[in-house]
Tab-separated table of C-alpha atoms and ligand atoms in Angstrom:
chain	number	residue	atom	x	y	z
A	4	MET	CA	23.854	-29.772	-1.803
A	5	SER	CA	23.675	-27.147	-4.570
A	6	LYS	CA	22.884	-23.563	-3.647
A	7	LEU	CA	19.383	-22.193	-4.358
A	8	ASN	CA	19.425	-19.911	-7.384
A	9	CYS	CA	17.709	-16.616	-6.372
A	10	GLN	CA	16.920	-13.597	-8.485
A	11	ILE	CA	15.917	-10.476	-6.600
A	12	PHE	CA	14.475	-7.352	-8.181
A	13	ASP	CA	15.371	-4.451	-5.917
A	14	SER	CA	13.559	-1.469	-7.427
A	15	MET	CA	15.033	0.740	-4.666
A	16	GLY	CA	18.378	0.468	-6.481
A	17	ASP	CA	20.012	1.084	-3.117
A	18	THR	CA	23.663	-0.028	-2.797
A	19	GLU	CA	23.477	-0.488	0.990
A	20	LEU	CA	20.342	-2.605	0.642
A	21	LYS	CA	22.007	-4.737	-2.040
A	22	LYS	CA	25.024	-5.332	0.220
A	23	TYR	CA	22.749	-6.220	3.124
A	24	LEU	CA	20.794	-8.704	0.982
A	25	HIS	CA	24.044	-10.400	-0.109
A	26	SER	CA	25.271	-10.602	3.496
A	27	LYS	CA	22.008	-12.216	4.666
A	28	LEU	CA	21.779	-14.742	1.814
A	29	LYS	CA	25.330	-16.107	1.667
A	30	SER	CA	24.020	-19.664	1.592
A	31	CYS	CA	22.264	-19.015	-1.748
A	32	LYS	CA	23.432	-18.054	-5.207
A	33	ILE	CA	21.870	-14.611	-5.534
A	34	ARG	CA	21.649	-12.080	-8.311
A	35	VAL	CA	20.205	-8.679	-7.407
A	36	ILE	CA	18.845	-6.516	-10.232
A	37	SER	CA	18.593	-2.844	-9.220
A	38	ASN	CA	15.290	-2.327	-10.958
A	39	GLU	CA	11.724	-3.541	-11.041
A	40	LEU	CA	11.025	-6.845	-12.780
A	41	SER	CA	10.874	-6.899	-16.567
A	42	LEU	CA	10.482	-9.794	-18.986
A	43	LYS	CA	13.848	-8.864	-20.513
A	44	THR	CA	15.836	-9.275	-17.288
A	45	ILE	CA	14.219	-12.414	-15.909
A	46	ASP	CA	16.579	-15.325	-15.284
A	47	SER	CA	14.814	-18.422	-16.604
A	48	LYS	CA	16.988	-20.629	-14.348
A	49	ALA	CA	15.982	-18.882	-11.088
A	50	GLU	CA	14.348	-21.067	-8.432
A	51	VAL	CA	13.555	-18.188	-6.084
A	52	LEU	CA	12.213	-14.793	-7.041
A	53	GLY	CA	12.307	-11.764	-4.706
A	54	VAL	CA	10.226	-8.686	-5.581
A	55	PHE	CA	8.815	-5.461	-4.174
A	56	VAL	CA	5.176	-4.467	-4.840
A	57	ASP	CA	6.003	-2.591	-8.035
A	58	SER	CA	7.009	-5.836	-9.792
A	59	GLU	CA	3.952	-7.563	-11.153
A	60	VAL	CA	4.300	-11.344	-11.249
A	61	ASP	CA	1.723	-12.548	-13.760
A	62	LYS	CA	1.289	-15.513	-16.097
A	63	LYS	CA	3.725	-14.062	-18.658
A	64	VAL	CA	6.460	-13.815	-16.020
A	65	LEU	CA	5.748	-17.296	-14.647
A	66	ASP	CA	5.836	-18.773	-18.174
A	67	LYS	CA	9.406	-17.496	-18.470
A	68	MET	CA	10.478	-19.014	-15.139
A	69	PRO	CA	9.913	-22.788	-15.453
A	70	LYS	CA	12.235	-23.615	-12.534
A	71	LEU	CA	10.594	-21.222	-10.077
A	72	LYS	CA	9.703	-22.791	-6.689
A	73	LEU	CA	9.400	-19.825	-4.345
A	74	ILE	CA	8.340	-16.187	-4.623
A	75	ALA	CA	9.426	-14.116	-1.640
A	76	THR	CA	7.667	-10.787	-1.823
A	77	MET	CA	9.388	-8.055	0.180
A	78	SER	CA	6.037	-6.654	1.293
A	79	THR	CA	2.971	-7.440	3.382
A	80	GLY	CA	0.551	-7.090	0.437
A	81	TYR	CA	0.701	-9.685	-2.349
A	82	ASP	CA	-1.925	-8.442	-4.816
A	83	HIS	CA	0.862	-7.955	-7.417
A	84	ILE	CA	1.282	-11.744	-7.657
A	85	ASP	CA	-1.066	-14.076	-9.543
A	86	LEU	CA	-1.669	-16.586	-6.737
A	87	GLU	CA	-3.934	-18.813	-8.864
A	88	GLU	CA	-1.215	-19.300	-11.484
A	89	CYS	CA	1.336	-19.956	-8.726
A	90	LYS	CA	-0.907	-22.609	-7.207
A	91	LYS	CA	-1.296	-24.363	-10.585
A	92	ARG	CA	2.510	-24.485	-10.878
A	93	ASN	CA	3.197	-25.484	-7.255
A	94	ILE	CA	5.047	-22.263	-6.552
A	95	THR	CA	5.073	-21.225	-2.884
A	96	VAL	CA	4.481	-17.536	-2.186
A	97	CYS	CA	5.524	-15.966	1.104
A	98	ASN	CA	5.355	-12.408	2.385
A	99	VAL	CA	6.646	-10.214	5.208
A	100	PRO	CA	3.798	-9.761	7.660
A	101	ASN	CA	3.980	-7.155	10.398
A	102	TYR	CA	7.281	-5.521	9.395
A	103	GLY	CA	5.763	-2.114	9.350
A	104	GLU	CA	2.787	-1.713	11.622
A	105	ASN	CA	4.360	1.291	13.337
A	106	THR	CA	6.080	2.486	10.130
A	107	VAL	CA	2.896	2.645	8.037
A	108	ALA	CA	0.793	3.871	10.977
A	109	GLU	CA	3.281	6.723	11.586
A	110	HIS	CA	3.073	7.739	7.913
A	111	THR	CA	-0.739	7.612	8.115
A	112	MET	CA	-0.679	9.837	11.204
A	113	ALA	CA	1.600	12.245	9.319
A	114	LEU	CA	-0.936	12.455	6.468
A	115	ILE	CA	-3.817	13.056	8.905
A	116	LEU	CA	-1.960	15.842	10.761
A	117	SER	CA	-0.737	17.396	7.509
A	118	LEU	CA	-4.340	17.686	6.334
A	119	SER	CA	-5.832	18.812	9.648
A	120	ARG	CA	-3.220	21.566	10.138
A	121	LYS	CA	-2.660	22.457	6.454
A	122	ILE	CA	1.046	21.681	6.834
A	123	TYR	CA	1.852	21.388	3.110
A	124	PRO	CA	0.405	24.775	2.003
A	125	SER	CA	1.801	26.427	5.166
A	126	ILE	CA	5.360	25.259	4.454
A	127	LYS	CA	5.029	26.082	0.760
A	128	ARG	CA	3.882	29.621	1.559
A	129	VAL	CA	6.801	30.357	3.886
A	130	LYS	CA	9.344	28.833	1.482
A	131	GLU	CA	7.917	31.104	-1.221
A	132	GLY	CA	8.686	34.086	0.995
A	133	HIS	CA	5.225	34.874	2.455
A	134	TYR	CA	5.164	34.752	6.265
A	135	ASP	CA	1.406	35.021	6.713
A	136	PHE	CA	-1.286	32.657	8.112
A	137	VAL	CA	-4.379	33.965	6.309
A	138	GLY	CA	-6.377	31.050	4.819
A	139	LEU	CA	-4.365	28.415	6.679
A	140	ARG	CA	-6.822	27.641	9.502
A	141	GLY	CA	-6.951	23.927	10.326
A	142	PHE	CA	-9.066	21.841	12.692
A	143	ASP	CA	-8.470	19.917	15.948
A	144	LEU	CA	-8.423	16.137	15.953
A	145	LYS	CA	-9.618	16.076	19.576
A	146	GLY	CA	-13.266	14.949	19.690
A	147	LYS	CA	-13.437	13.996	15.998
A	148	ALA	CA	-14.851	10.625	14.905
A	149	ILE	CA	-12.213	8.618	13.069
A	150	GLY	CA	-13.305	5.532	11.108
A	151	ILE	CA	-10.717	2.789	10.726
A	152	VAL	CA	-11.357	0.227	7.987
A	153	GLY	CA	-9.335	-2.877	8.859
A	154	THR	CA	-8.217	-3.527	12.431
A	155	GLY	CA	-5.159	-5.672	11.658
A	156	SER	CA	-1.596	-4.765	12.637
A	157	ILE	CA	-1.481	-1.307	11.020
A	158	GLY	CA	-5.066	-0.329	11.869
A	159	ILE	CA	-4.584	-1.163	15.561
A	160	HIS	CA	-1.259	0.664	15.734
A	161	LEU	CA	-2.910	3.746	14.274
A	162	ILE	CA	-5.783	3.465	16.761
A	163	THR	CA	-3.333	3.559	19.695
A	164	MET	CA	-1.895	6.815	18.307
A	165	LEU	CA	-5.325	8.309	17.602
A	166	LYS	CA	-6.443	7.639	21.175
A	167	CYS	CA	-3.612	9.919	22.384
A	168	PHE	CA	-5.244	12.706	20.355
A	169	GLU	CA	-8.531	12.116	22.256
A	170	THR	CA	-10.416	11.153	19.098
A	171	LYS	CA	-13.480	8.853	19.050
A	172	VAL	CA	-12.478	5.768	17.100
A	173	ILE	CA	-15.021	3.564	15.311
A	174	ALA	CA	-13.985	0.657	13.112
A	175	TYR	CA	-15.124	-1.852	10.541
A	176	ASP	CA	-13.492	-5.229	9.895
A	177	VAL	CA	-14.797	-8.358	8.212
A	178	LYS	CA	-13.539	-10.240	11.285
A	179	PRO	CA	-14.287	-7.960	14.235
A	180	ASN	CA	-12.479	-8.805	17.452
A	181	LYS	CA	-14.447	-7.648	20.490
A	182	ALA	CA	-11.587	-8.251	22.926
A	183	THR	CA	-9.281	-6.064	20.816
A	184	ALA	CA	-11.940	-3.339	20.655
A	185	LYS	CA	-12.266	-3.386	24.443
A	186	LYS	CA	-8.505	-3.357	24.963
A	187	TYR	CA	-7.883	-0.386	22.631
A	188	GLY	CA	-11.097	1.500	23.413
A	189	PHE	CA	-12.977	1.597	20.120
A	190	THR	CA	-16.333	0.346	18.786
A	191	TYR	CA	-17.092	-1.788	15.749
A	192	VAL	CA	-19.881	-0.508	13.478
A	193	SER	CA	-21.216	-1.554	10.066
A	194	PHE	CA	-19.384	-0.178	7.023
A	195	ASP	CA	-22.336	2.103	6.168
A	196	LYS	CA	-22.398	3.536	9.705
A	197	LEU	CA	-18.668	4.124	9.578
A	198	LEU	CA	-19.104	6.048	6.318
A	199	SER	CA	-21.923	8.229	7.628
A	200	ARG	CA	-20.413	8.974	11.074
A	201	SER	CA	-16.683	9.512	10.496
A	202	ASP	CA	-14.979	12.874	10.086
A	203	ILE	CA	-11.893	11.065	8.800
A	204	ILE	CA	-11.850	7.549	7.292
A	205	SER	CA	-8.577	5.607	7.053
A	206	PHE	CA	-8.117	2.356	5.093
A	207	HIS	CA	-6.002	-0.569	6.333
A	208	VAL	CA	-7.321	-3.661	4.526
A	209	PRO	CA	-5.593	-5.765	1.846
A	210	LEU	CA	-6.657	-5.446	-1.781
A	211	PHE	CA	-8.816	-8.491	-2.508
A	212	PRO	CA	-11.725	-8.863	-4.979
A	213	SER	CA	-13.945	-8.274	-1.901
A	214	THR	CA	-12.227	-4.970	-1.047
A	215	HIS	CA	-11.727	-3.678	-4.608
A	216	HIS	CA	-13.509	-0.288	-4.935
A	217	MET	CA	-14.726	-0.381	-1.316
A	218	ILE	CA	-15.375	3.289	-1.989
A	219	ASN	CA	-17.125	3.679	-5.318
A	220	LYS	CA	-19.429	5.997	-7.248
A	221	LYS	CA	-22.493	4.566	-5.463
A	222	ASN	CA	-21.470	4.553	-1.817
A	223	ILE	CA	-19.358	7.719	-1.790
A	224	LYS	CA	-22.640	9.591	-1.249
A	225	LYS	CA	-23.049	7.730	2.066
A	226	ILE	CA	-19.919	9.392	3.461
A	227	LYS	CA	-20.545	12.272	5.879
A	228	LYS	CA	-20.362	15.488	3.873
A	229	GLY	CA	-17.003	17.195	4.350
A	230	ALA	CA	-15.165	14.093	5.614
A	231	TYR	CA	-11.521	13.348	4.758
A	232	LEU	CA	-10.281	10.076	3.233
A	233	ILE	CA	-6.909	8.559	4.064
A	234	ASN	CA	-5.473	5.576	2.189
A	235	THR	CA	-2.085	4.037	2.897
A	236	ALA	CA	-3.189	0.476	2.030
A	237	ARG	CA	-3.795	-0.086	-1.702
A	238	GLY	CA	-5.023	2.274	-4.426
A	239	GLY	CA	-7.632	-0.149	-5.755
A	240	LEU	CA	-9.672	0.180	-2.543
A	241	ILE	CA	-10.914	3.610	-3.660
A	242	GLU	CA	-12.273	4.102	-7.181
A	243	ALA	CA	-10.340	7.076	-8.549
A	244	GLU	CA	-13.348	8.405	-10.472
A	245	ALA	CA	-15.537	8.342	-7.335
A	246	LEU	CA	-12.929	10.211	-5.297
A	247	ALA	CA	-12.350	12.798	-8.032
A	248	LYS	CA	-16.110	13.453	-8.264
A	249	GLY	CA	-16.438	13.507	-4.457
A	250	LEU	CA	-13.679	16.124	-4.193
A	251	LYS	CA	-15.234	18.185	-6.992
A	252	SER	CA	-18.684	18.209	-5.366
A	253	GLY	CA	-17.314	18.893	-1.872
A	254	GLN	CA	-18.730	15.629	-0.494
A	255	ILE	CA	-15.106	14.808	0.352
A	256	ALA	CA	-13.223	17.740	1.894
A	257	GLY	CA	-9.777	16.355	1.187
A	258	ALA	CA	-7.643	13.241	0.996
A	259	GLY	CA	-4.278	12.004	2.216
A	260	LEU	CA	-3.080	9.169	0.001
A	261	ASP	CA	0.040	7.071	-0.234
A	262	VAL	CA	-1.504	4.862	-2.901
A	263	LEU	CA	-3.634	5.491	-5.986
A	264	GLU	CA	-5.646	3.205	-8.222
A	265	GLU	CA	-3.393	2.071	-11.121
A	266	GLU	CA	-0.525	4.118	-9.675
A	267	GLU	CA	1.897	2.139	-11.884
A	268	LEU	CA	0.975	4.395	-14.779
A	269	LEU	CA	1.981	7.524	-12.847
A	270	GLN	CA	5.266	5.811	-12.044
A	271	ASN	CA	5.921	4.789	-15.634
A	272	PRO	CA	3.623	6.260	-18.347
A	273	LYS	CA	5.156	3.866	-20.906
A	274	LYS	CA	3.208	1.034	-19.220
A	275	ILE	CA	0.226	1.994	-21.357
A	276	LEU	CA	2.141	0.617	-24.378
A	277	TYR	CA	2.280	-2.859	-22.817
A	278	THR	CA	-1.368	-2.821	-21.720
A	279	GLU	CA	-3.795	-4.971	-23.665
A	280	LYS	CA	-5.841	-2.863	-26.093
A	281	LYS	CA	-9.162	-3.703	-24.416
A	282	ASP	CA	-7.921	-2.309	-21.063
A	283	ARG	CA	-6.285	0.884	-22.358
A	284	ASP	CA	-9.310	3.230	-22.280
A	285	GLY	CA	-10.151	2.294	-18.683
A	286	LEU	CA	-6.562	2.784	-17.621
A	287	LEU	CA	-6.270	6.167	-19.316
A	288	LYS	CA	-9.503	7.322	-17.661
A	289	THR	CA	-8.235	6.282	-14.212
A	290	ASN	CA	-4.976	8.084	-14.962
A	291	GLN	CA	-6.882	11.270	-15.810
A	292	MET	CA	-8.835	10.988	-12.531
A	293	ASN	CA	-5.564	10.497	-10.640
A	294	LYS	CA	-4.185	13.681	-12.182
A	295	PHE	CA	-7.272	15.579	-11.002
A	296	ILE	CA	-6.829	14.122	-7.485
A	297	VAL	CA	-3.106	14.967	-7.393
A	298	ASP	CA	-3.701	18.560	-8.562
A	299	HIS	CA	-6.591	19.197	-6.148
A	300	PRO	CA	-5.626	21.798	-3.496
A	301	ASN	CA	-7.045	19.712	-0.623
A	302	THR	CA	-5.129	16.526	-1.300
A	303	ILE	CA	-1.685	15.415	-0.264
A	304	ILE	CA	-0.197	12.445	-2.060
A	305	THR	CA	2.980	10.517	-1.292
A	306	PRO	CA	4.421	7.996	-3.803
A	307	HIS	CA	3.698	4.642	-2.069
A	308	ASN	CA	6.352	5.535	0.473
A	309	ALA	CA	4.677	4.634	3.788
A	310	PHE	CA	6.824	1.507	4.229
A	311	ASN	CA	10.082	3.285	3.441
A	312	SER	CA	11.906	3.790	6.711
A	313	THR	CA	15.453	2.580	7.434
A	314	GLU	CA	14.227	0.329	10.241
A	315	ALA	CA	11.346	-1.176	8.247
A	316	LEU	CA	13.581	-1.991	5.281
A	317	LYS	CA	16.020	-3.797	7.536
A	318	ARG	CA	13.124	-5.830	8.952
A	319	ILE	CA	11.875	-6.560	5.394
A	320	ILE	CA	15.275	-7.899	4.285
A	321	ASP	CA	15.745	-9.889	7.513
A	322	ILE	CA	12.366	-11.624	7.203
A	323	THR	CA	12.694	-12.171	3.420
A	324	ALA	CA	16.097	-13.800	3.971
A	325	GLU	CA	14.605	-15.951	6.770
A	326	ASN	CA	11.763	-16.974	4.407
A	327	ILE	CA	14.231	-18.022	1.686
A	328	ILE	CA	16.615	-19.799	4.079
A	329	ALA	CA	13.735	-21.668	5.742
A	330	TYR	CA	12.618	-22.838	2.289
A	331	SER	CA	16.156	-23.961	1.376
A	332	LYS	CA	16.141	-26.078	4.569
A	333	GLY	CA	12.886	-27.765	3.616
A	334	SER	CA	10.486	-25.808	5.812
A	335	VAL	CA	8.261	-22.876	4.878
A	336	GLN	CA	7.039	-19.797	6.706
A	337	ASN	CA	4.803	-16.781	6.058
A	338	ILE	CA	3.025	-18.580	3.202
A	339	VAL	CA	0.117	-16.704	1.624
A	340	ASN	CA	-1.096	-19.287	-0.949
B	24	NAD	P1	-3.389	-7.235	8.438
B	24	NAD	O1	-3.526	-8.498	7.664
B	24	NAD	O2	-2.732	-7.282	9.769
B	24	NAD	O3	-4.841	-6.581	8.634
B	24	NAD	C1	-5.789	-6.497	7.605
B	24	NAD	C2	-7.172	-6.440	8.244
B	24	NAD	O4	-8.119	-6.276	7.164
B	24	NAD	C3	-7.577	-7.717	8.997
B	24	NAD	O5	-8.029	-7.391	10.298
B	24	NAD	C4	-8.685	-8.323	8.148
B	24	NAD	O6	-9.680	-9.016	8.903
B	24	NAD	C5	-9.254	-7.080	7.476
B	24	NAD	N1	-10.000	-7.380	6.252
B	24	NAD	C6	-9.701	-8.256	5.268
B	24	NAD	N2	-10.661	-8.255	4.317
B	24	NAD	C7	-11.595	-7.356	4.712
B	24	NAD	C8	-12.825	-6.912	4.158
B	24	NAD	N3	-13.301	-7.415	3.009
B	24	NAD	N4	-13.520	-5.972	4.834
B	24	NAD	C9	-13.066	-5.475	6.019
B	24	NAD	N5	-11.910	-5.882	6.599
B	24	NAD	C10	-11.179	-6.798	5.946
B	24	NAD	O7	-2.652	-6.221	7.449
B	24	NAD	P2	-1.784	-4.941	7.845
B	24	NAD	O8	-0.388	-5.349	8.156
B	24	NAD	O9	-2.529	-4.127	8.827
B	24	NAD	O10	-1.715	-4.202	6.420
B	24	NAD	C11	-2.880	-3.729	5.777
B	24	NAD	C12	-2.558	-3.393	4.342
B	24	NAD	O11	-1.682	-2.271	4.300
B	24	NAD	C13	-1.766	-4.480	3.598
B	24	NAD	O12	-2.605	-5.480	3.087
B	24	NAD	C14	-1.065	-3.718	2.506
B	24	NAD	O13	-1.824	-3.751	1.323
B	24	NAD	C15	-1.007	-2.286	3.058
B	24	NAD	N6	0.383	-1.836	3.250
B	24	NAD	C16	0.769	-0.694	2.615
B	24	NAD	C17	2.069	-0.224	2.773
B	24	NAD	C18	2.549	1.042	2.103
B	24	NAD	O14	3.755	1.239	1.954
B	24	NAD	N7	1.666	1.942	1.710
B	24	NAD	C19	2.971	-0.950	3.560
B	24	NAD	C20	2.523	-2.106	4.223
B	24	NAD	C21	1.232	-2.553	4.054
């Protein structure tokens, strides 16, 4: 039996990771490119494609890969892959569910605590040589209402941590699970109630058409004045313009974000050159809003790094390799389409 031909785009460019991938996929013919996917480096003969979330797999990419049978995304989210086009071409798409519930929840908790105790400006001040606490007063989490949007793996893991801080947790999910709420000690409310009652709102839902701009220019006014927004899920959940305006007016006191709408442009400004003309103005406007958000004194932004722990990456590679090997043996697992 001939070996499956796999092309993997490892944008981490990490030598150890590359070695680990090779060791796990000895039964396949694999080529690892230490970069994100580009049309120039695609192997048209590849049957399996492995990507991280920064590699967009759209129609143009699929057109160049006529032999493609499987896309193994090394992530939980799969909004960077055109599932409709994959379906038309009989390409199976699988993901890595649950590799990082604690990893992403821990990062989220770090963002919440950094905001509540002004950790970033405090450290910056001392490093700059000023040992002085004036203007650095924070607030306690104990007793605060925390709204969790999405009570899947990450949301629930975060809730268990938040309960240790004696916070009052309320949640919204399209599929509420009463038994889970009872077990972890929180209450489900409508999305509008969550917005109006929470002191801190944290997002843990996938980016779907139904969740795109869950926070937008209209409903941002429904958020309790002076609340904080946390987003470690996907940038497109929060409209950048709405958040920028909310921060400017003081409706939103601050934000802790690991993801931003159209963050690809912050990563690589040249992307604007490959954007269709009709979409350029919108993209540039979002980019301007992102710059305002990044520069705002009450925001802390990390570069889509919540997943990036040694342990989580090992789990990602292990499950991706299992997905590919299962496929090579005629079975499939973790399918998303
Ligand atoms: P999950 O599938 O376990 O949970 C998602 C939850 O969202 C489910 O309970 C689901 O019912 C709910 N949901 C779906 N659509 C909804 C809607 N329209 N309204 C309300 N709730 C809705 O996913 P997870 O493992 O908890 O991950 C959540 C998201 O976190 C992922 O989809 C991914 O985009 C993101 N993520 C980010 C990073 C990072 O590095 N920043 C890493 C991993 C995952």
